[in-house]
mmCIF file of C-alpha atoms in Angstrom:
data_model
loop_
_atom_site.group_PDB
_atom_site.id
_atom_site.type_symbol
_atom_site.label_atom_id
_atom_site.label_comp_id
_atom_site.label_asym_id
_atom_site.label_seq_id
_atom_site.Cartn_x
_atom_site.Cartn_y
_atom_site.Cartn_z
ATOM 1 C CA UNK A 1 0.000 0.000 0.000
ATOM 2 C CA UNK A 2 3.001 2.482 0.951
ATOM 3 C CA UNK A 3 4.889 3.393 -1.956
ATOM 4 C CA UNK A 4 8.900 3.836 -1.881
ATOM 5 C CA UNK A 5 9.238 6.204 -5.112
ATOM 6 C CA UNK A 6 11.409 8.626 -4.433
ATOM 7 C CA UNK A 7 10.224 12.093 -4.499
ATOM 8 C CA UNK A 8 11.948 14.576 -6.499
ATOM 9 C CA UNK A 9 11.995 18.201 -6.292
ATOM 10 C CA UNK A 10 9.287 19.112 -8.144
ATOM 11 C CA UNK A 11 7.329 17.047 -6.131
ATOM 12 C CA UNK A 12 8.472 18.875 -2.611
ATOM 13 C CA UNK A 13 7.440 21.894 -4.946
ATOM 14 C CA UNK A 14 3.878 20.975 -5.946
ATOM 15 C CA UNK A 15 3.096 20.286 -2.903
ATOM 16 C CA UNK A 16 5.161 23.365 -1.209
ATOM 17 C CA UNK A 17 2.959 25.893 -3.632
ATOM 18 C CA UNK A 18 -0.704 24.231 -2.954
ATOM 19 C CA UNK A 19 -0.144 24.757 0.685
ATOM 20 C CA UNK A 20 1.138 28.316 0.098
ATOM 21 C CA UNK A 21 -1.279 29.196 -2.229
ATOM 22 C CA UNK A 22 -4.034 27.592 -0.554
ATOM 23 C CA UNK A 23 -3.215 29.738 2.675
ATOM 24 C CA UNK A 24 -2.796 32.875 0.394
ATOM 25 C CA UNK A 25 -6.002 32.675 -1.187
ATOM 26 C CA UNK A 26 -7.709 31.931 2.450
ATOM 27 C CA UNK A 27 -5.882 34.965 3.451
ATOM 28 C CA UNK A 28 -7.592 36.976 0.611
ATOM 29 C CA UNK A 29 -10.783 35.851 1.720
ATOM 30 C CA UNK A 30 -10.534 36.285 5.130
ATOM 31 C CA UNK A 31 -8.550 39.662 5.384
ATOM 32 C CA UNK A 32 -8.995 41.654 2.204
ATOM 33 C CA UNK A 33 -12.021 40.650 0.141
ATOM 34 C CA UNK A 34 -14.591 39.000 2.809
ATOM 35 C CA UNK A 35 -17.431 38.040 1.697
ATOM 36 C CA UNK A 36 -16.746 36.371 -2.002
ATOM 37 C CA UNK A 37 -16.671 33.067 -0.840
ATOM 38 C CA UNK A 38 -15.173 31.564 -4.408
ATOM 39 C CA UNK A 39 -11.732 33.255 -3.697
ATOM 40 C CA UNK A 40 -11.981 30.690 0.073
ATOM 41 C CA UNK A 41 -13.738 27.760 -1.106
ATOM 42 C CA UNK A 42 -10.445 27.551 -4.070
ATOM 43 C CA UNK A 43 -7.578 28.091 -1.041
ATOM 44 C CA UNK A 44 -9.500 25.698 1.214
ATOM 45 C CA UNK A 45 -9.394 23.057 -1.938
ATOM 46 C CA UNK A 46 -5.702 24.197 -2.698
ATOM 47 C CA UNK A 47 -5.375 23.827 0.814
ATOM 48 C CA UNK A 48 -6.927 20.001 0.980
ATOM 49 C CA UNK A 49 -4.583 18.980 -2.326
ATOM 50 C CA UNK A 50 -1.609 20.005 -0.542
ATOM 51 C CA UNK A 51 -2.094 18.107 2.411
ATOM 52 C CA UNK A 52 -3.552 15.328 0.638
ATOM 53 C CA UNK A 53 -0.423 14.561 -1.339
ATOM 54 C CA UNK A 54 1.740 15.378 1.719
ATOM 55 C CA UNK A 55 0.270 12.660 3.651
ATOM 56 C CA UNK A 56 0.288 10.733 -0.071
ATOM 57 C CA UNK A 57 3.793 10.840 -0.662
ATOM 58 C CA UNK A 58 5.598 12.203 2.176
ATOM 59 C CA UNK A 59 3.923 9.637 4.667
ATOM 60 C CA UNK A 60 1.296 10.533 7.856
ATOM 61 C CA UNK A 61 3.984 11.916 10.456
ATOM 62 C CA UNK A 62 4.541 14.778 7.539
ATOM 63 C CA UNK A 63 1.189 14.965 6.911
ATOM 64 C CA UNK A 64 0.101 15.426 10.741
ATOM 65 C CA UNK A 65 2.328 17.842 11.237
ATOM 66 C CA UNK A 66 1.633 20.202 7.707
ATOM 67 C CA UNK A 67 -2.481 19.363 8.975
ATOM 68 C CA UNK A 68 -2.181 21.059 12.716
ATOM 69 C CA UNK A 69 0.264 23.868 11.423
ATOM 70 C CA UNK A 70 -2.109 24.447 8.384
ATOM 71 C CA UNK A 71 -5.081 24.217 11.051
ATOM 72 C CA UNK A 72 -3.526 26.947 12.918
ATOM 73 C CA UNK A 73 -2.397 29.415 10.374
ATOM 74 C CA UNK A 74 -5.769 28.706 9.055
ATOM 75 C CA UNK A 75 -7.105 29.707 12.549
ATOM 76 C CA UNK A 76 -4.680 32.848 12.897
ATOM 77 C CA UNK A 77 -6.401 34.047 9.526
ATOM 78 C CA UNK A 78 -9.621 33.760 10.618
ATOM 79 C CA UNK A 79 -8.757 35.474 14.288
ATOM 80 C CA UNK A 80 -6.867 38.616 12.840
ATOM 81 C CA UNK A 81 -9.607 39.172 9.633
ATOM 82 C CA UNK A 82 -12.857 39.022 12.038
ATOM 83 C CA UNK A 83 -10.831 41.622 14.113
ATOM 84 C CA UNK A 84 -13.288 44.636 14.631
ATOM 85 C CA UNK A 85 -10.538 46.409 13.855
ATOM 86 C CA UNK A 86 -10.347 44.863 10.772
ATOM 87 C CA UNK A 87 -14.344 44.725 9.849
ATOM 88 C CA UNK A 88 -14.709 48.221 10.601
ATOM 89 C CA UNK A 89 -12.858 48.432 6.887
ATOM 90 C CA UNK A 90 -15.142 46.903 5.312
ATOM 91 C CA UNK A 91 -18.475 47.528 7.271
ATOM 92 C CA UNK A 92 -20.363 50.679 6.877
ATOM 93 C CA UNK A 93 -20.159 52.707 9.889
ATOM 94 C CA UNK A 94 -20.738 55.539 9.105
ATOM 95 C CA UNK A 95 -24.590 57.180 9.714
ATOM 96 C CA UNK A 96 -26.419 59.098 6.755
ATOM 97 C CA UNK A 97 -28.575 61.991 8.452
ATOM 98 C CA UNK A 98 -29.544 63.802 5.369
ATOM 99 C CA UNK A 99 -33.302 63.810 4.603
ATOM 100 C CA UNK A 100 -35.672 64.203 1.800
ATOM 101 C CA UNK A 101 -38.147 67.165 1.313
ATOM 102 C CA UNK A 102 -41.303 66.034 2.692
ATOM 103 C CA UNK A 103 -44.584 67.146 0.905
ATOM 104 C CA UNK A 104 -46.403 66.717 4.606
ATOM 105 C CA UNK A 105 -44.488 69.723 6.001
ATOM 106 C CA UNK A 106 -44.180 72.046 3.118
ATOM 107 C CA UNK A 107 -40.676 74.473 3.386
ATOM 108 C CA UNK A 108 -43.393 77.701 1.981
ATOM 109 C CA UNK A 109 -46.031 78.230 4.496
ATOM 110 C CA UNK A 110 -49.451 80.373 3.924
ATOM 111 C CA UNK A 111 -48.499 83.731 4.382
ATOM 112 C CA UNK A 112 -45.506 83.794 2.296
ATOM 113 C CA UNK A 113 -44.418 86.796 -0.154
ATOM 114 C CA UNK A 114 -42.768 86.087 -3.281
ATOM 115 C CA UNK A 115 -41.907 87.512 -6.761
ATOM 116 C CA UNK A 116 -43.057 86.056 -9.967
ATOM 117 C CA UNK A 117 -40.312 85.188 -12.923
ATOM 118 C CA UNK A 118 -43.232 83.780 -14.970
ATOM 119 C CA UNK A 119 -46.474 84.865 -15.814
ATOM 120 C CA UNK A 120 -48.732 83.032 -13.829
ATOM 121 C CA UNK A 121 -51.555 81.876 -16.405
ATOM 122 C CA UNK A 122 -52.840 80.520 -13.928
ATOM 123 C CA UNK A 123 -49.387 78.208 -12.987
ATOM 124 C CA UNK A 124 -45.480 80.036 -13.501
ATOM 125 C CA UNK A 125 -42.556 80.413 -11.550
ATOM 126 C CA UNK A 126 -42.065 82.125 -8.000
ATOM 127 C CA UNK A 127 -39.044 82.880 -6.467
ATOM 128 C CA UNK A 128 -39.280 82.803 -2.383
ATOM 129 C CA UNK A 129 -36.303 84.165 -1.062
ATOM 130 C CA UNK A 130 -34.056 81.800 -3.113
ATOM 131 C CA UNK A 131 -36.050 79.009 -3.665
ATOM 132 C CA UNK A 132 -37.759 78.912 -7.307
ATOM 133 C CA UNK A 133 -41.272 77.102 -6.512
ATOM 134 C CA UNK A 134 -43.649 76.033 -9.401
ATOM 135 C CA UNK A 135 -47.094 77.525 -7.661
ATOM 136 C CA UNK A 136 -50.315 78.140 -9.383
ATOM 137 C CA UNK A 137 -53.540 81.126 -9.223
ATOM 138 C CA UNK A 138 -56.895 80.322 -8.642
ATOM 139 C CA UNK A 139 -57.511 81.103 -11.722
ATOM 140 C CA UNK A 140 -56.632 84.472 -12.704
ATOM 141 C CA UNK A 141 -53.180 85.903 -14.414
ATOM 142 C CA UNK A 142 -50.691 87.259 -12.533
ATOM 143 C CA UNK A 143 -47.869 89.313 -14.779
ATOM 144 C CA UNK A 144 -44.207 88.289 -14.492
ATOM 145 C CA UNK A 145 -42.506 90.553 -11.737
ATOM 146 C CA UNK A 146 -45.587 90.839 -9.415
ATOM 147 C CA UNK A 147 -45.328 90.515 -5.900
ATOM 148 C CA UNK A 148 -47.593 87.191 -4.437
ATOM 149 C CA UNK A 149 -48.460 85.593 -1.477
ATOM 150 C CA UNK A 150 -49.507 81.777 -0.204
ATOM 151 C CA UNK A 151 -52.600 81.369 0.378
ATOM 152 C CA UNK A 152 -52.608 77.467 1.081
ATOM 153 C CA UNK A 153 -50.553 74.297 0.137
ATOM 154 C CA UNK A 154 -53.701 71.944 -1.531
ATOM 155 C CA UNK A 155 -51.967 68.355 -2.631
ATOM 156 C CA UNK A 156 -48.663 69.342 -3.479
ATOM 157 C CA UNK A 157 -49.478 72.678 -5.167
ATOM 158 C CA UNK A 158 -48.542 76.209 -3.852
ATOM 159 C CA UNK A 159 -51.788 78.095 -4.540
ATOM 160 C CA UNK A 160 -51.048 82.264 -4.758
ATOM 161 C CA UNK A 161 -52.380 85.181 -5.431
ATOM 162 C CA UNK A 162 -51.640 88.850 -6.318
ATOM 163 C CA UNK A 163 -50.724 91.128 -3.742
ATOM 164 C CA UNK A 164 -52.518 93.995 -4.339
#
């Protein structure tokens, strides 16, 4: 069952770069690019190969020993990349307090004075303060330049009229 062949370099080198590659690639996965999976599951089976043909060809007191010091590098990976440290890089932690204009609290309240850039026939342009608003009359024409006011937000129009 135990084969004598004698191994030759390139042997001691095939299985030399699975094992390092296999602990690179779990590395990568673990430390630098969490989360891919396909990048781990290939070291793991690079991983697997190399130890494989250790205990294959270099018998099981070889392969016991590359299998617990694999284990544990393996291990040391896994401590150091779920470091919080370490997923604070790649988490976001970081909290987005901007907001949205809501229609249900309008920013131009009844009451509100404004100057036309449009004629208003019977919708144009208003400029409050520095906000251009798109408002509408109740009807009647309002010439561009004219001074208006609010008289009520009714579902999501600004309804004005002339000040007189």
């Amino acid at each position: 069952m135990f084969s004598t062949k004698h191994l030759t370099a390139m042997d001691w080198l095939t299985i030399a770069l699975l094992l390092l590659f296999g602990l690179l690639f779990l590395a990568a996965e673990v430390i630098f690019i969490p989360g891919t999976t396909v990048v781990g599951l290939v070291g793991f089976c690079l991983l697997l190969a190399g130890i494989w043909f250790t205990y294959r060809d270099l018998g099981t007191s070889t392969g016991h020993v590359l299998l617990i010091s694999s284990a544990a590098v393996v291990g040391l990976l896994v401590y150091l990349g779920l470091r919080p440290k370490n997923l604070n890089r790649v988490a976001l932690t970081n909290v987005n307090h901007a907001r949205v204009h809501d229609v249900r609290h309008p920013d131009v309240v009844p009451g509100t004075t404004g100057r036309t850039l449009s004629a208003l026939r019977p919708a144009g342009t208003v400029l409050f303060e520095d906000d251009r608003r798109e408002v509408t009359t109740r009807g009647e024409f309002v010439a561009a330049g004219s001074e208006v006011r609010v008289l009520a937000i009714e579902q999501n129009r600004i309804v004005v009229e002339k000040v007189a």
